[in-house]
């Protein structure tokens, strides 16, 4: 039985479709219910919906054998897992955004609001800029408007939310997409199943992973 | 002395099984002090699994540390031995930061070190003992073996800069073939230079199945010597009953400042991370101004208490 951690939301649904096409179907997951765990013994698979940022935790700790997580989450938490495939979906970017009239004053410490403290710290340390990190868990966009921060470091997908809050992207830190990750121990003891998933998903994404 | 075996917890059972195994093979027990001068660790921080060390000032003003690692202490305290080869084993508590809680934890660690005139037969013996140690813990185990000189040759073949090599090593440890491609393309390295490395990290399976593939790839990058060295090391398992549990996995890496040659990691079914880790560390020896060669491994017992020992059975020869 292969335990798969899926990120709740639209991305997770897309990922499930890919797994279904790969032969790991589980019809009960499409039923409208509040259940979080779904199993199909015939396909030797068990899915569970978890918060996207928790996927690497489930996989690293072995509660899930494989899972799908955004590159942003992998870079922020640096879990000790295998990153087997870029699924080329859930594409967006990590960016620095600020009010349109923002001008960086290098004589002052830059106040950065973000959910991604490690990424922000590493990015600014690579540029040598002195910063103060304000860790927030949501609605990051309002931090510069209320004067809580000068800039934000956050995920930008279409840019609509930024525009509606009079913010604009000043720099892109890195592109993001969803990645197939595996627990290191599970990869060894459930190797046939992991390799099958990898092979089928690589075929669907058109990536030659070998 | 009479006592009830069932009162022992998993770690105690495993420790006894391993001690018995190592001493039967001629390894001597090494007992060390709980504390070590902090300087030893601060100079070799990257060798440790975590940077943080518990320190305190001794009555004479010296800064001491609670051991976060055993290998460094063994090397330091055995520098002046006359023996041609020293075979030592230990079981000690070490103090490290646990990733989950981000607090210090006392961890029981067992392991062995072979220091001195280490030759192919010593390397083979240590690999075999690593496999047997895992076998003592559970019947369901895998020993993944890699070779750092071989890995270096593939990285050198890309012609990348030092900083890029660091990024590539991270990707190798993640079996991240797409990451290798992305990094190489960004550094204007052509596919014919990075494709062998990309292929190498995805090769996985029993040594018997994968060795021919590794040798073929090694020939592409001119690393036949390193491939032969790996083959020689693996030949110790030729008559081994559980040969199918010995795998080649080039994603097993180590800090090349300290390690060279054969490196390996052991996994037990039901435990999410590796429980055994080791390799040749001649480079660490020379950093500590010691001309000897060395190989060893450690078994990390902190995660094994969750194993169902009755089902898996810790076994001993007795």
Coordinates of C-alpha atoms in Angstrom, one line a residue:
Chain A
X1 CA 0.0 0.0 0.0
X2 CA 1.4 3.4 -1.0
X3 CA 0.5 6.3 1.2
X4 CA 0.2 9.6 -0.7
X5 CA -0.1 13.0 1.0
X6 CA -2.0 15.4 -1.3
X7 CA -2.1 19.2 -0.8
X8 CA -5.6 20.3 -0.1
X9 CA -7.1 22.5 -2.8
X10 CA -7.0 22.9 -6.5
X11 CA -3.4 21.8 -6.9
X12 CA -4.2 18.6 -5.0
X13 CA -7.1 17.8 -7.2
X14 CA -5.0 18.2 -10.3
X15 CA -2.3 15.9 -8.7
X16 CA -4.9 13.3 -7.9
X17 CA -6.0 13.3 -11.6
X18 CA -2.4 12.6 -12.6
X19 CA -2.2 9.7 -10.1
X20 CA -5.5 8.4 -11.3
X21 CA -4.2 8.4 -14.9
X22 CA -1.1 6.6 -13.7
X23 CA -3.2 3.7 -12.5
X24 CA -3.6 4.7 -8.8
X25 CA -7.3 5.5 -8.9
X26 CA -9.4 5.8 -5.8
X27 CA -13.0 6.6 -6.8
X28 CA -14.2 7.4 -3.2
X29 CA -12.0 10.6 -3.2
X30 CA -14.4 12.2 -5.7
X31 CA -17.4 11.7 -3.4
X32 CA -18.5 14.8 -1.7
X33 CA -17.6 14.2 1.9
X34 CA -15.6 15.7 4.7
X35 CA -13.4 12.6 5.0
X36 CA -9.6 13.2 4.7
X37 CA -8.4 9.7 4.1
X38 CA -9.3 7.5 1.1
X39 CA -8.2 4.1 0.3
X40 CA -8.4 1.7 -2.7
X41 CA -7.0 -1.7 -1.9
X42 CA -7.2 -2.8 -5.5
X43 CA -4.8 0.0 -6.6
X44 CA -2.7 -0.4 -3.5
X45 CA -3.1 3.3 -2.6
X46 CA -4.2 5.4 0.3
X47 CA -4.6 9.2 -0.2
X48 CA -4.9 11.8 2.5
X49 CA -5.6 15.5 2.2
X50 CA -3.3 17.7 4.3
X51 CA -2.5 21.4 4.5
X52 CA 0.0 22.1 1.6
X53 CA 2.8 23.3 3.9
X54 CA 2.4 20.1 6.0
X55 CA 3.0 17.7 3.1
X56 CA 6.8 17.5 3.6
X57 CA 6.3 16.8 7.3
X58 CA 4.1 13.8 6.6
X59 CA 6.6 12.5 4.0
X60 CA 9.8 13.2 6.0
X61 CA 8.3 11.5 9.1
X62 CA 7.1 8.5 7.0
X63 CA 3.4 8.9 7.6
X64 CA 3.2 9.3 3.8
X65 CA 5.5 7.5 1.4
X66 CA 5.2 10.1 -1.2
X67 CA 3.6 13.5 -1.6
X68 CA 3.4 16.6 -3.7
X69 CA 4.6 19.9 -2.4
X70 CA 5.6 23.3 -3.9
X71 CA 9.2 24.2 -4.3
X72 CA 8.6 27.2 -2.0
X73 CA 7.7 24.9 0.8
X74 CA 10.6 22.6 0.2
X75 CA 13.1 25.5 0.2
X76 CA 11.5 27.0 3.4
X77 CA 11.4 23.8 5.5
X78 CA 14.3 21.8 3.8
X79 CA 12.9 18.4 4.7
X80 CA 15.2 15.4 4.4
X81 CA 13.3 13.8 1.5
X82 CA 13.9 12.8 -2.2
X83 CA 12.7 15.3 -4.7
X84 CA 12.0 13.0 -7.6
X85 CA 10.2 15.0 -10.2
X86 CA 9.1 18.5 -11.3
X87 CA 5.4 18.1 -12.1
X88 CA 5.3 21.4 -14.0
X89 CA 2.0 22.3 -12.5
X90 CA 1.1 24.9 -9.8
X91 CA 3.5 27.3 -11.4
X92 CA 4.1 30.6 -9.8
X93 CA 7.1 32.5 -8.4
X94 CA 8.6 33.8 -5.1
X95 CA 9.0 37.5 -5.4
X96 CA 9.7 40.7 -3.5
X97 CA 6.8 43.1 -3.8
X98 CA 6.2 46.6 -2.4
X99 CA 4.0 49.6 -2.9
X100 CA 4.4 51.1 -6.3
X101 CA 6.2 54.2 -5.0
X102 CA 8.7 52.2 -2.9
X103 CA 12.3 53.3 -3.1
X104 CA 14.8 51.2 -1.1
X105 CA 16.9 53.3 1.3
X106 CA 20.1 51.3 1.9
X107 CA 21.0 53.4 5.0
X108 CA 18.1 51.9 6.9
X109 CA 17.3 48.3 7.9
X110 CA 14.7 46.9 5.4
X111 CA 11.5 45.6 7.1
X112 CA 10.4 42.4 5.3
X113 CA 7.0 40.8 6.0
X114 CA 6.8 37.2 4.9
X115 CA 5.5 33.7 5.6
X116 CA 8.8 32.4 4.2
X117 CA 11.4 33.6 6.8
X118 CA 14.2 31.2 5.8
X119 CA 13.9 32.1 2.1
X120 CA 13.7 35.8 2.8
X121 CA 16.7 35.6 5.1
X122 CA 18.8 33.6 2.6
X123 CA 17.9 35.9 -0.3
X124 CA 18.8 39.1 1.5
X125 CA 22.0 37.6 3.0
X126 CA 23.1 36.7 -0.5
X127 CA 22.7 40.4 -1.5
X128 CA 24.3 41.6 1.8
X129 CA 21.2 43.7 2.7
X130 CA 20.5 44.2 6.4
X131 CA 16.8 43.2 7.1
X132 CA 14.3 42.8 9.9
X133 CA 11.9 39.9 9.3
X134 CA 8.3 40.1 10.4
X135 CA 6.9 36.6 10.2
X136 CA 3.2 36.6 9.3
X137 CA 0.9 33.7 8.6
X138 CA -1.5 35.3 6.1
X139 CA -2.7 38.5 4.4
X140 CA 0.9 39.5 3.9
X141 CA -0.1 42.1 1.3
X142 CA -1.5 44.5 3.9
X143 CA 1.8 44.7 5.9
X144 CA 3.4 47.5 3.7
X145 CA 0.0 49.3 3.4
X146 CA -0.3 49.5 7.2
X147 CA 3.4 50.5 7.6
X148 CA 4.3 47.2 9.3
X149 CA 6.9 46.5 6.7
X150 CA 8.6 48.1 3.7
X151 CA 8.4 45.1 1.4
X152 CA 6.9 41.6 1.4
X153 CA 8.4 38.3 0.2
X154 CA 5.6 36.1 -1.0
X155 CA 4.2 33.8 -3.7
X156 CA 2.9 35.6 -6.8
X157 CA 0.7 33.7 -9.2
X158 CA -1.2 36.1 -11.4
X159 CA -0.4 39.3 -9.6
X160 CA -4.1 40.3 -9.2
X161 CA -4.0 40.4 -5.4
X162 CA -0.9 42.6 -5.5
X163 CA -2.4 45.0 -8.0
X164 CA -5.6 45.3 -6.0
X165 CA -3.6 46.3 -3.0
X166 CA -1.4 48.8 -5.0
X167 CA 1.7 46.6 -4.8
X168 CA 4.0 45.6 -7.6
X169 CA 6.8 43.0 -8.0
X170 CA 10.2 44.4 -7.7
X171 CA 12.2 41.2 -8.0
X172 CA 11.6 37.5 -8.7
X173 CA 13.6 35.3 -6.3
X174 CA 12.9 31.9 -8.0
X175 CA 10.2 30.2 -10.0
X176 CA 8.0 27.7 -8.2
X177 CA 6.2 24.5 -9.3
X178 CA 4.9 21.4 -7.7
X179 CA 7.4 18.6 -6.9
X180 CA 6.9 14.8 -6.3
X181 CA 8.7 14.0 -3.1
X182 CA 9.4 10.6 -1.4
X183 CA 10.3 9.5 2.1
X184 CA 13.9 8.1 1.9
X185 CA 13.1 4.9 3.7
X186 CA 9.8 4.2 1.8
X187 CA 11.6 4.7 -1.5
X188 CA 13.7 1.7 -0.6
X189 CA 11.1 -0.6 0.9
X190 CA 8.3 0.3 -1.5
X191 CA 10.6 0.8 -4.5
X192 CA 8.4 -0.8 -7.1
X193 CA 5.4 1.4 -6.3
X194 CA 7.5 4.5 -6.0
X195 CA 9.2 3.8 -9.3
X196 CA 5.9 3.1 -11.0
X197 CA 4.5 6.5 -9.8
X198 CA 7.7 8.2 -10.9
X199 CA 7.7 6.6 -14.3
X200 CA 4.1 7.3 -15.1
X201 CA 4.1 10.9 -13.9
X202 CA 7.3 11.6 -15.7
X203 CA 5.6 10.3 -18.8
X204 CA 2.6 12.6 -18.3
X205 CA 4.8 15.7 -17.7
X206 CA 6.9 14.8 -20.8
X207 CA 10.0 14.8 -18.6
X208 CA 12.8 12.4 -19.1
X209 CA 13.8 11.8 -15.5
X210 CA 16.4 9.2 -16.3
Chain B
X1 CA 24.0 -13.3 37.0
X2 CA 20.4 -14.1 36.3
X3 CA 18.0 -11.5 34.8
X4 CA 14.9 -11.3 32.7
X5 CA 15.7 -10.4 29.1
X6 CA 12.2 -8.9 28.6
X7 CA 12.9 -6.0 31.0
X8 CA 15.3 -4.5 28.4
X9 CA 14.0 -1.9 26.1
X10 CA 14.7 -1.9 22.3
X11 CA 17.8 0.2 22.5
X12 CA 19.3 -2.0 25.3
X13 CA 18.6 -5.1 23.3
X14 CA 20.2 -3.6 20.2
X15 CA 23.2 -2.4 22.1
X16 CA 23.9 -5.8 23.5
X17 CA 23.5 -7.5 20.2
X18 CA 25.8 -5.0 18.5
X19 CA 28.4 -5.2 21.3
X20 CA 28.4 -8.9 21.0
X21 CA 28.8 -8.8 17.2
X22 CA 31.7 -6.3 17.3
X23 CA 33.7 -7.9 20.1
X24 CA 33.4 -11.3 18.4
X25 CA 35.1 -9.7 15.3
X26 CA 38.0 -8.5 17.4
X27 CA 36.9 -4.9 18.0
X28 CA 37.9 -3.5 21.3
X29 CA 35.5 -1.4 23.4
X30 CA 36.5 2.3 23.6
X31 CA 35.3 4.2 26.6
X32 CA 35.6 8.0 26.6
X33 CA 34.9 10.9 28.8
X34 CA 31.6 12.6 28.6
X35 CA 33.2 15.9 27.9
X36 CA 35.6 17.1 25.2
X37 CA 37.3 20.4 24.5
X38 CA 34.9 22.6 22.5
X39 CA 37.7 23.6 20.1
X40 CA 37.8 20.1 18.5
X41 CA 34.2 20.5 17.4
X42 CA 34.4 24.2 16.5
X43 CA 37.2 23.4 14.0
X44 CA 35.3 20.6 12.4
X45 CA 31.7 21.8 12.6
X46 CA 30.7 20.5 9.2
X47 CA 31.6 17.0 10.2
X48 CA 28.8 17.0 12.8
X49 CA 25.2 16.2 12.1
X50 CA 24.2 19.5 13.7
X51 CA 26.1 22.7 14.4
X52 CA 24.8 23.2 17.9
X53 CA 26.9 21.9 20.8
X54 CA 26.2 22.2 24.6
X55 CA 29.1 24.0 26.1
X56 CA 30.2 24.9 29.6
X57 CA 33.3 26.3 31.3
X58 CA 35.3 23.9 33.4
X59 CA 36.7 24.9 36.8
X60 CA 40.1 25.7 35.1
X61 CA 38.4 28.1 32.7
X62 CA 38.5 25.7 29.6
X63 CA 35.5 25.7 27.4
X64 CA 34.2 22.1 27.3
X65 CA 31.4 20.5 25.3
X66 CA 29.1 17.6 25.9
X67 CA 30.0 15.2 23.1
X68 CA 27.9 15.7 20.0
X69 CA 29.9 13.1 18.2
X70 CA 32.2 10.1 19.0
X71 CA 34.4 9.8 15.9
X72 CA 36.3 13.0 16.5
X73 CA 37.1 12.1 20.1
X74 CA 38.3 8.6 19.1
X75 CA 40.7 10.1 16.5
X76 CA 41.9 12.7 18.8
X77 CA 42.6 10.4 21.7
X78 CA 44.3 7.6 19.6
X79 CA 46.8 9.6 17.7
X80 CA 49.9 8.1 19.3
X81 CA 49.1 4.4 19.1
X82 CA 51.8 2.1 17.9
X83 CA 49.4 -0.5 16.5
X84 CA 49.3 -0.9 12.8
X85 CA 45.5 -0.9 12.8
X86 CA 43.1 -0.1 15.5
X87 CA 39.7 -1.6 15.6
X88 CA 37.4 0.0 18.2
X89 CA 33.7 0.0 19.0
X90 CA 31.7 2.1 21.3
X91 CA 28.3 2.8 22.6
X92 CA 27.9 6.3 24.0
X93 CA 25.4 9.0 24.6
X94 CA 25.8 12.0 22.4
X95 CA 24.0 15.4 22.7
X96 CA 22.5 16.9 19.6
X97 CA 19.7 19.2 18.5
X98 CA 16.6 17.2 17.4
X99 CA 15.2 18.6 14.2
X100 CA 11.6 18.3 15.2
X101 CA 11.7 20.1 18.5
X102 CA 14.8 22.2 17.9
X103 CA 16.0 21.3 21.4
X104 CA 18.9 19.3 22.7
X105 CA 18.4 15.5 23.0
X106 CA 20.4 12.7 24.5
X107 CA 20.9 10.1 21.8
X108 CA 22.4 6.7 22.3
X109 CA 24.8 5.9 19.5
X110 CA 26.8 2.7 18.8
X111 CA 29.4 2.3 16.2
X112 CA 32.9 1.2 15.2
X113 CA 36.0 2.7 13.8
X114 CA 38.9 1.1 12.0
X115 CA 41.9 3.4 12.0
X116 CA 45.5 3.0 10.7
X117 CA 46.7 1.0 7.8
X118 CA 43.2 0.6 6.3
X119 CA 43.2 -1.6 3.2
X120 CA 40.6 -3.2 0.9
X121 CA 40.0 -6.0 3.3
X122 CA 39.3 -3.6 6.2
X123 CA 36.9 -1.7 4.1
X124 CA 35.1 -4.9 3.2
X125 CA 35.0 -6.0 6.8
X126 CA 33.4 -2.7 7.9
X127 CA 30.8 -2.8 5.1
X128 CA 30.0 -6.4 6.1
X129 CA 29.7 -5.4 9.8
X130 CA 27.4 -2.5 8.8
X131 CA 25.1 -4.9 7.0
X132 CA 25.2 -7.4 9.8
X133 CA 24.5 -4.6 12.3
X134 CA 21.3 -3.8 10.4
X135 CA 20.5 -7.5 10.3
X136 CA 20.8 -7.7 14.1
X137 CA 18.2 -5.0 14.4
X138 CA 15.7 -6.2 11.8
X139 CA 15.4 -8.7 9.0
X140 CA 14.0 -6.0 6.8
X141 CA 16.9 -3.7 6.0
X142 CA 18.7 -2.1 3.2
X143 CA 22.4 -0.9 3.1
X144 CA 22.9 1.8 0.4
X145 CA 26.5 2.2 -0.7
X146 CA 28.0 5.0 -2.8
X147 CA 31.5 6.1 -3.7
X148 CA 32.6 9.7 -3.3
X149 CA 35.5 9.5 -5.7
X150 CA 33.2 8.2 -8.3
X151 CA 30.7 11.0 -7.6
X152 CA 33.5 13.6 -7.7
X153 CA 34.5 12.4 -11.2
X154 CA 31.0 12.9 -12.5
X155 CA 30.8 16.4 -11.0
X156 CA 34.3 17.3 -12.4
X157 CA 33.1 16.1 -15.8
X158 CA 30.5 18.8 -15.9
X159 CA 33.4 21.3 -15.6
X160 CA 31.4 23.4 -13.1
X161 CA 32.6 26.0 -10.6
X162 CA 33.0 25.2 -6.9
X163 CA 29.7 27.0 -5.9
X164 CA 27.8 25.1 -8.6
X165 CA 29.3 21.8 -7.4
X166 CA 27.8 22.5 -3.9
X167 CA 24.4 23.0 -5.4
X168 CA 24.8 19.8 -7.5
X169 CA 25.8 17.8 -4.4
X170 CA 22.6 18.9 -2.7
X171 CA 20.5 17.8 -5.7
X172 CA 22.4 14.4 -5.8
X173 CA 21.4 13.8 -2.2
X174 CA 17.7 14.5 -3.2
X175 CA 17.8 12.3 -6.3
X176 CA 16.8 15.5 -8.0
X177 CA 17.7 14.9 -11.6
X178 CA 15.6 17.9 -12.8
X179 CA 17.4 20.1 -10.4
X180 CA 20.8 19.0 -11.8
X181 CA 19.6 19.8 -15.3
X182 CA 18.2 23.2 -14.2
X183 CA 21.5 24.2 -12.4
X184 CA 23.7 23.0 -15.3
X185 CA 21.7 24.8 -18.0
X186 CA 21.7 28.0 -15.9
X187 CA 25.5 27.7 -15.8
X188 CA 25.8 27.0 -19.6
X189 CA 26.9 23.4 -19.1
X190 CA 26.0 21.3 -22.1
X191 CA 23.7 18.2 -21.7
X192 CA 26.4 15.8 -22.9
X193 CA 28.5 17.0 -19.8
X194 CA 25.7 16.7 -17.2
X195 CA 23.6 13.8 -18.6
X196 CA 25.9 11.1 -17.1
X197 CA 25.4 12.7 -13.6
X198 CA 21.7 13.0 -14.1
X199 CA 21.5 9.3 -15.0
X200 CA 23.8 8.3 -12.1
X201 CA 21.5 9.8 -9.4
X202 CA 18.5 7.9 -10.7
X203 CA 20.2 4.5 -10.7
X204 CA 18.9 2.5 -7.8
X205 CA 18.7 -1.2 -7.0
X206 CA 20.7 -4.2 -5.8
X207 CA 24.4 -4.0 -6.4
X208 CA 24.2 -7.0 -8.7
X209 CA 21.7 -5.2 -11.1
X210 CA 23.2 -1.7 -10.9
X211 CA 26.9 -2.2 -11.0
X212 CA 27.0 -2.8 -14.8
X213 CA 25.1 0.4 -15.4
X214 CA 27.4 2.3 -13.0
X215 CA 30.5 0.9 -14.8
X216 CA 29.1 1.9 -18.2
X217 CA 28.4 5.5 -17.0
X218 CA 31.8 5.7 -15.3
X219 CA 33.5 4.8 -18.6
X220 CA 31.7 7.8 -20.2
X221 CA 33.4 10.2 -17.7
X222 CA 36.7 8.4 -17.5
X223 CA 36.1 7.2 -13.9
X224 CA 36.9 3.5 -14.4
X225 CA 39.3 3.5 -11.4
X226 CA 36.7 4.8 -9.0
X227 CA 34.1 2.3 -10.4
X228 CA 36.6 -0.5 -9.9
X229 CA 37.3 0.6 -6.3
X230 CA 33.5 0.4 -5.7
X231 CA 33.3 -3.0 -7.3
X232 CA 36.2 -4.2 -5.1
X233 CA 34.5 -2.9 -2.0
X234 CA 31.3 -4.7 -2.9
X235 CA 33.0 -8.0 -3.6
X236 CA 32.9 -8.7 0.1
X237 CA 29.2 -9.4 -0.3
X238 CA 29.8 -12.1 -3.0
X239 CA 28.9 -15.0 -0.8
X240 CA 26.6 -13.0 1.5
X241 CA 23.3 -14.6 2.1
X242 CA 21.3 -11.3 2.0
X243 CA 23.1 -9.9 -1.0
X244 CA 19.8 -8.5 -2.3
X245 CA 19.7 -6.0 0.6
X246 CA 22.9 -4.4 -0.5
X247 CA 22.2 -1.6 -2.9
X248 CA 24.1 1.0 -4.8
X249 CA 22.7 4.4 -4.3
X250 CA 24.8 7.3 -5.5
X251 CA 22.5 9.8 -3.7
X252 CA 24.4 8.8 -0.5
X253 CA 26.8 11.6 -0.2
X254 CA 29.1 13.0 2.5
X255 CA 31.1 16.2 3.0
X256 CA 34.0 15.8 0.7
X257 CA 36.2 17.8 3.1
X258 CA 36.1 14.9 5.4
X259 CA 35.0 11.8 3.5
X260 CA 36.4 10.0 0.5
X261 CA 35.9 6.6 -1.2
X262 CA 33.1 4.4 0.1
X263 CA 30.2 6.0 2.0
X264 CA 27.0 4.2 3.1
X265 CA 23.7 4.5 4.9
X266 CA 21.5 1.9 6.4
X267 CA 17.7 1.8 6.6
X268 CA 15.2 -0.4 8.5
X269 CA 11.7 -0.9 7.4
X270 CA 9.3 1.1 9.5
X271 CA 11.9 3.8 10.5
X272 CA 11.4 6.9 8.3
X273 CA 15.1 8.0 8.2
X274 CA 18.5 6.3 8.1
X275 CA 19.6 4.4 11.2
X276 CA 23.2 3.8 10.2
X277 CA 25.7 6.0 8.5
X278 CA 29.4 5.7 7.7
X279 CA 32.2 5.8 5.3
X280 CA 35.9 6.3 4.7
X281 CA 37.2 9.5 6.3
X282 CA 40.9 9.7 5.3
X283 CA 40.4 13.5 4.6
X284 CA 39.2 14.1 8.2
X285 CA 42.3 12.3 9.5
X286 CA 44.6 14.5 7.5
X287 CA 42.8 17.6 8.6
X288 CA 43.5 16.4 12.2
X289 CA 47.2 16.0 11.2
X290 CA 47.0 12.3 11.3
X291 CA 48.4 10.3 8.3
X292 CA 46.4 7.2 9.0
X293 CA 43.4 6.1 6.9
X294 CA 40.1 5.4 8.5
X295 CA 36.6 4.0 8.0
X296 CA 33.8 3.6 10.4
X297 CA 30.0 3.9 11.0
X298 CA 27.5 4.8 13.7
X299 CA 24.1 3.3 14.5
X300 CA 21.6 5.9 15.7
X301 CA 19.4 4.3 18.2
X302 CA 17.0 7.2 18.9
X303 CA 14.5 6.2 16.4
X304 CA 14.5 2.5 17.0
X305 CA 12.4 2.4 20.2
X306 CA 9.3 2.6 18.0
X307 CA 10.2 -0.6 16.2
X308 CA 8.3 -3.7 17.2
X309 CA 11.2 -5.8 18.3
X310 CA 9.1 -8.9 19.0
X311 CA 8.0 -9.0 15.4
X312 CA 11.3 -8.1 13.9
X313 CA 13.5 -9.8 16.4
X314 CA 16.9 -8.5 17.5
X315 CA 19.1 -11.6 17.0
X316 CA 22.3 -12.6 18.4
X317 CA 24.6 -15.5 17.6
X318 CA 24.2 -17.0 21.1

